[in-house]
Coordinates of C-alpha atoms and ligand atoms in Angstrom, one line a residue:
M1 CA 142.8 189.5 133.5
N2 CA 142.8 186.5 131.4
I3 CA 146.5 184.7 131.6
I4 CA 146.5 185.3 128.2
D5 CA 145.9 189.1 128.1
K6 CA 149.1 189.2 130.2
Y7 CA 151.1 188.1 127.8
N8 CA 149.5 190.1 124.8
K9 CA 149.8 193.0 126.8
R10 CA 153.4 192.2 127.9
A11 CA 154.1 191.1 123.7
K12 CA 152.5 194.7 122.6
K13 CA 154.5 196.7 125.8
V14 CA 157.5 195.7 124.8
D15 CA 156.8 195.4 120.7
S16 CA 158.7 191.4 120.8
L17 CA 157.5 188.1 121.4
L18 CA 160.3 186.6 122.9
C19 CA 160.5 184.1 125.5
V20 CA 164.7 184.1 126.9
G21 CA 164.7 180.0 128.1
L22 CA 166.2 180.5 131.9
D23 CA 167.5 176.7 131.5
A24 CA 170.9 177.1 133.8
D25 CA 172.4 173.6 133.0
F26 CA 174.9 173.9 135.5
A27 CA 177.7 171.9 133.7
K28 CA 177.4 175.3 131.5
I29 CA 176.7 178.0 133.5
P30 CA 180.6 180.6 133.3
K31 CA 182.7 179.8 135.4
R32 CA 182.4 183.0 137.7
F33 CA 178.7 182.2 138.4
L34 CA 179.8 178.3 140.6
K35 CA 182.1 180.2 143.4
K36 CA 178.7 182.3 144.6
K37 CA 176.5 180.8 146.9
F38 CA 173.3 180.5 145.4
P39 CA 175.2 179.7 141.6
Q40 CA 171.7 179.6 138.7
F41 CA 170.1 182.2 140.7
E42 CA 173.6 184.4 140.0
F43 CA 173.2 183.3 136.8
N44 CA 169.7 183.4 135.7
K45 CA 169.5 187.1 137.7
W46 CA 172.2 187.9 135.3
I47 CA 170.3 187.1 132.4
I48 CA 167.4 188.3 133.6
E49 CA 169.1 191.8 134.0
E50 CA 170.2 191.3 131.0
T51 CA 167.7 190.4 128.3
H52 CA 164.0 191.2 130.3
E53 CA 163.1 194.4 128.0
Y54 CA 163.8 192.3 124.7
A55 CA 161.1 189.6 126.9
A56 CA 157.8 189.0 126.3
A57 CA 158.2 186.3 128.9
F58 CA 160.8 183.6 130.7
K59 CA 160.5 179.8 130.6
M60 CA 162.5 177.7 133.0
N61 CA 162.7 174.1 132.4
S62 CA 162.5 172.6 136.3
A63 CA 165.4 169.8 135.1
F64 CA 168.3 172.0 135.9
Y65 CA 167.3 172.6 138.7
E66 CA 165.6 169.2 139.6
A67 CA 169.5 168.1 138.9
R68 CA 170.6 170.2 141.7
G69 CA 168.3 168.2 144.3
D70 CA 167.3 171.0 147.6
K71 CA 170.0 173.7 146.5
G72 CA 168.0 173.5 142.7
I73 CA 164.8 173.6 143.6
K74 CA 165.3 176.7 146.2
E75 CA 166.9 178.4 143.8
L76 CA 164.1 177.9 141.0
K77 CA 161.7 179.6 143.7
M78 CA 164.6 182.1 144.0
T79 CA 164.3 182.7 140.2
M80 CA 161.1 182.9 140.5
D81 CA 160.7 185.8 143.5
Y82 CA 163.1 187.6 141.9
L83 CA 160.7 187.7 138.5
N84 CA 157.7 188.0 140.9
K85 CA 159.6 191.2 142.4
N86 CA 160.8 193.2 139.8
Y87 CA 159.1 192.7 136.4
P88 CA 156.0 191.2 137.6
D89 CA 154.0 192.2 133.7
I90 CA 157.1 189.4 132.2
F91 CA 154.9 186.2 131.6
T92 CA 156.5 183.3 133.7
I93 CA 156.1 179.6 132.7
L94 CA 157.8 176.1 134.7
D95 CA 158.5 174.1 132.2
A96 CA 158.1 170.7 133.4
K97 CA 156.1 168.6 131.3
R98 CA 153.2 168.1 134.0
A99 CA 149.9 164.9 133.5
D100 CA 148.6 162.3 135.7
I101 CA 145.1 161.6 137.7
G102 CA 143.5 164.1 139.1
N103 CA 144.0 164.1 142.7
T104 CA 147.9 163.6 142.0
N105 CA 147.5 167.2 139.7
N106 CA 145.9 169.1 142.7
G107 CA 149.3 169.0 144.2
Y108 CA 151.6 170.2 140.3
V109 CA 148.8 172.6 140.4
T110 CA 149.4 174.0 144.5
A111 CA 153.5 173.2 143.6
I112 CA 153.5 175.0 140.5
F113 CA 151.1 178.0 140.4
D114 CA 150.5 178.7 144.3
W115 CA 154.3 177.9 145.5
L116 CA 156.0 179.1 142.8
N117 CA 153.6 181.5 141.5
F118 CA 154.1 180.7 137.5
D119 CA 151.1 182.0 135.0
A120 CA 151.8 178.6 133.2
V121 CA 153.0 175.2 132.4
T122 CA 153.4 172.7 130.3
L123 CA 151.5 170.0 129.9
H124 CA 150.9 165.9 128.6
P125 CA 147.7 166.0 126.9
Y126 CA 147.9 161.6 127.1
L127 CA 145.8 161.1 130.3
G128 CA 142.8 163.2 128.5
K129 CA 140.7 166.1 130.1
E130 CA 139.2 164.4 132.7
A131 CA 142.7 163.7 134.5
L132 CA 143.9 167.6 133.7
Q133 CA 140.9 169.4 135.2
P134 CA 142.8 170.2 138.0
F135 CA 145.4 172.8 136.0
L136 CA 142.3 173.5 133.5
D137 CA 140.0 174.9 136.0
R138 CA 143.2 177.8 137.0
K139 CA 141.1 180.5 135.4
D140 CA 144.4 182.2 136.6
K141 CA 146.9 180.5 134.8
G142 CA 148.0 178.9 131.5
C143 CA 147.8 175.3 130.8
I144 CA 150.0 174.6 128.0
I145 CA 149.6 171.3 125.6
L146 CA 152.1 169.8 124.2
C147 CA 150.5 169.2 120.5
R148 CA 153.8 169.0 117.7
T149 CA 157.0 169.1 119.7
S150 CA 160.1 170.0 118.0
N151 CA 162.3 166.8 118.3
P152 CA 163.4 165.4 116.1
G153 CA 161.5 161.7 116.5
A154 CA 158.2 163.9 117.4
G155 CA 156.2 162.0 114.8
E156 CA 156.7 158.6 116.4
L157 CA 153.3 159.1 118.1
Q158 CA 152.1 162.3 117.1
D159 CA 151.8 160.8 113.3
L160 CA 149.8 158.0 114.0
N161 CA 147.0 158.1 111.6
V162 CA 143.9 157.5 114.3
K163 CA 140.4 158.4 113.8
H164 CA 138.6 161.0 114.6
P165 CA 136.2 160.8 117.4
M166 CA 133.4 161.8 115.6
F167 CA 133.8 161.9 111.9
D168 CA 134.4 159.3 109.7
T169 CA 137.9 159.7 108.8
R170 CA 141.0 160.0 109.7
M171 CA 144.4 162.4 110.9
P172 CA 147.4 162.5 113.1
L173 CA 147.3 162.6 116.4
W174 CA 148.5 166.2 116.5
Q175 CA 145.6 167.7 114.8
I176 CA 143.1 165.6 117.4
V177 CA 145.2 167.4 119.9
A178 CA 144.8 170.9 118.1
E179 CA 141.3 170.1 117.8
K180 CA 140.6 168.7 120.9
V181 CA 142.1 171.5 123.3
S182 CA 141.0 174.2 121.2
R183 CA 137.1 173.3 121.0
D184 CA 137.1 170.7 124.3
W185 CA 139.3 172.4 126.6
N186 CA 139.6 175.5 126.7
K187 CA 136.2 176.9 128.3
N188 CA 138.6 178.7 130.4
K189 CA 140.2 180.2 127.6
N190 CA 143.5 179.2 129.4
C191 CA 144.8 176.3 126.7
L192 CA 147.2 177.1 124.7
L193 CA 149.4 175.0 122.8
V194 CA 153.4 173.6 122.4
V195 CA 154.3 173.4 118.5
G196 CA 157.9 173.4 117.8
A197 CA 159.6 175.7 115.1
T198 CA 161.3 172.9 113.6
Y199 CA 157.1 172.1 112.1
P200 CA 156.7 175.0 110.2
K201 CA 153.8 172.9 107.7
E202 CA 152.1 171.6 110.6
M203 CA 152.0 175.2 112.4
K204 CA 150.4 176.4 109.7
K205 CA 147.5 173.2 109.5
I206 CA 147.4 173.7 113.5
R207 CA 147.3 177.9 113.1
Q208 CA 144.2 177.1 110.9
I209 CA 142.4 174.6 112.8
V210 CA 142.4 176.2 116.0
G211 CA 142.3 179.9 115.4
E212 CA 143.2 182.4 117.9
M213 CA 145.3 180.5 120.6
T214 CA 148.8 181.3 121.1
F215 CA 151.6 178.7 120.8
L216 CA 154.4 178.3 122.7
V217 CA 157.2 177.7 119.8
P218 CA 160.7 176.0 120.5
G219 CA 162.8 175.1 118.2
I220 CA 164.4 178.6 117.8
G221 CA 168.7 178.8 117.6
A222 CA 170.1 176.0 119.4
Q223 CA 167.8 173.2 117.8
G224 CA 167.9 175.0 114.1
G225 CA 163.8 176.1 113.7
D226 CA 163.6 178.6 110.9
L227 CA 162.1 182.2 112.3
Q228 CA 160.4 183.6 108.8
A229 CA 158.4 180.0 108.3
T230 CA 157.5 180.3 111.8
L231 CA 156.7 183.7 111.8
K232 CA 154.5 183.6 108.8
A233 CA 152.7 180.1 109.5
G234 CA 151.8 180.8 113.3
L235 CA 150.8 184.4 113.9
N236 CA 147.6 185.0 114.7
S237 CA 145.2 188.2 113.0
K238 CA 146.4 190.4 115.6
G239 CA 149.4 190.3 115.9
L240 CA 149.9 187.3 118.5
G241 CA 149.8 183.9 119.3
L242 CA 153.6 183.1 119.7
I243 CA 155.6 182.7 122.3
I244 CA 158.7 182.3 119.8
H245 CA 161.7 181.0 122.6
S246 CA 165.4 180.0 122.5
A247 CA 167.5 179.4 125.5
R248 CA 171.2 177.8 124.7
G249 CA 171.5 179.9 122.6
I250 CA 170.8 183.3 124.2
I251 CA 171.7 182.0 127.7
F252 CA 174.7 180.4 126.6
S253 CA 176.3 182.3 123.5
G254 CA 178.4 184.9 125.6
N255 CA 176.8 187.9 125.3
P256 CA 173.2 187.8 126.0
K257 CA 171.9 191.0 125.6
L258 CA 173.3 190.7 122.4
E259 CA 171.6 187.5 120.7
A260 CA 168.4 188.5 122.7
Q261 CA 168.3 192.0 121.1
K262 CA 169.1 190.3 117.6
L263 CA 166.0 187.4 118.1
R264 CA 163.9 190.7 119.0
D265 CA 165.0 192.4 116.0
E266 CA 164.4 189.7 113.4
I267 CA 160.8 188.9 114.8
R268 CA 160.4 192.3 114.7
K269 CA 161.5 192.8 111.4
Y270 CA 159.1 189.3 109.8
K271 CA 155.9 190.1 111.9
Ligands
OMP1 P1 167.0 175.7 123.4 O1 166.7 174.1 122.8 O2 168.0 175.8 124.4 O3 166.4 176.7 123.0 O4 165.5 175.2 125.0 C1 164.4 174.2 124.1 C2 163.8 174.7 125.7 O5 162.7 173.7 125.4 C3 164.0 173.0 126.2 O6 163.6 174.0 127.5 C4 163.1 171.8 125.9 O7 162.8 171.1 127.1 C5 162.0 172.2 125.4 N1 161.1 172.2 124.4 C6 161.5 171.3 123.1 O8 162.6 172.1 123.0 N2 160.2 171.0 122.6 C7 159.5 171.2 122.3 O9 159.0 170.1 121.9 C8 158.6 172.0 123.9 C9 159.9 172.5 125.0 C10 158.9 172.7 125.7 O10 157.4 171.6 126.5 O11 159.5 174.2 126.3

């Protein structure tokens, strides 16, 4: 099965486009978990149990695990083993924003896709397709390329008006990334794009450029992105094509189950 089909299948099964972010920030997880032997894992297990029925995907940002050294990496792996064993149909994303020269990427590919067994990883486009080939070659896994990020300073580089590589015209760099990835890098139909919910106008343009491709959409919840505008701008012709992500807005809300359900319901309503 194509990796995007895995996401679509789960999204249809639970009628949800929600991705719950398991960003288990050690400074923020409730005190009762800190007494446990594996605090981040136990916290994640609780969040997974509270929210899985609403989730089409789970995403983990490796920063929050790397920050605890070998303990954090172990608990990241424990979380993935738990998800693979108990909820194998839920799409899993490691947010690590990797990318290096080709042979170094082989190490990332083995660690993220084979050892941790994530379905997809976030990647920088900056080194180009030739360098990313070890990721792109993995037909069974997803490559989620940063295109228009959600942060306020995203435009510093992404808005640079650059010459189109083939035509005598100029456009913002994020448009070139969208075009390149959809037309040239996506031979194995395993590429996705990161498009922040905080930039719905750009999302609409990117949807026009790339057709049916799937976007990972961070920026809902704590970053203030507009869900209704996001769905309007970003859904593809099949009513899919979006992985709507929220971490802090759900996991540190006091009632993760309720917040996940609310967001799932809002997605259904505006869809
Ligand atoms: P919350 O703001 O807590 O919902 O978390 C957002 C998550 O998405 C964090 O793990 C970020 O690192 C990640 N993220 C963005 O916030 N903006 C982006 O443009 C891209 C990402 C990402 O690649 O996931």
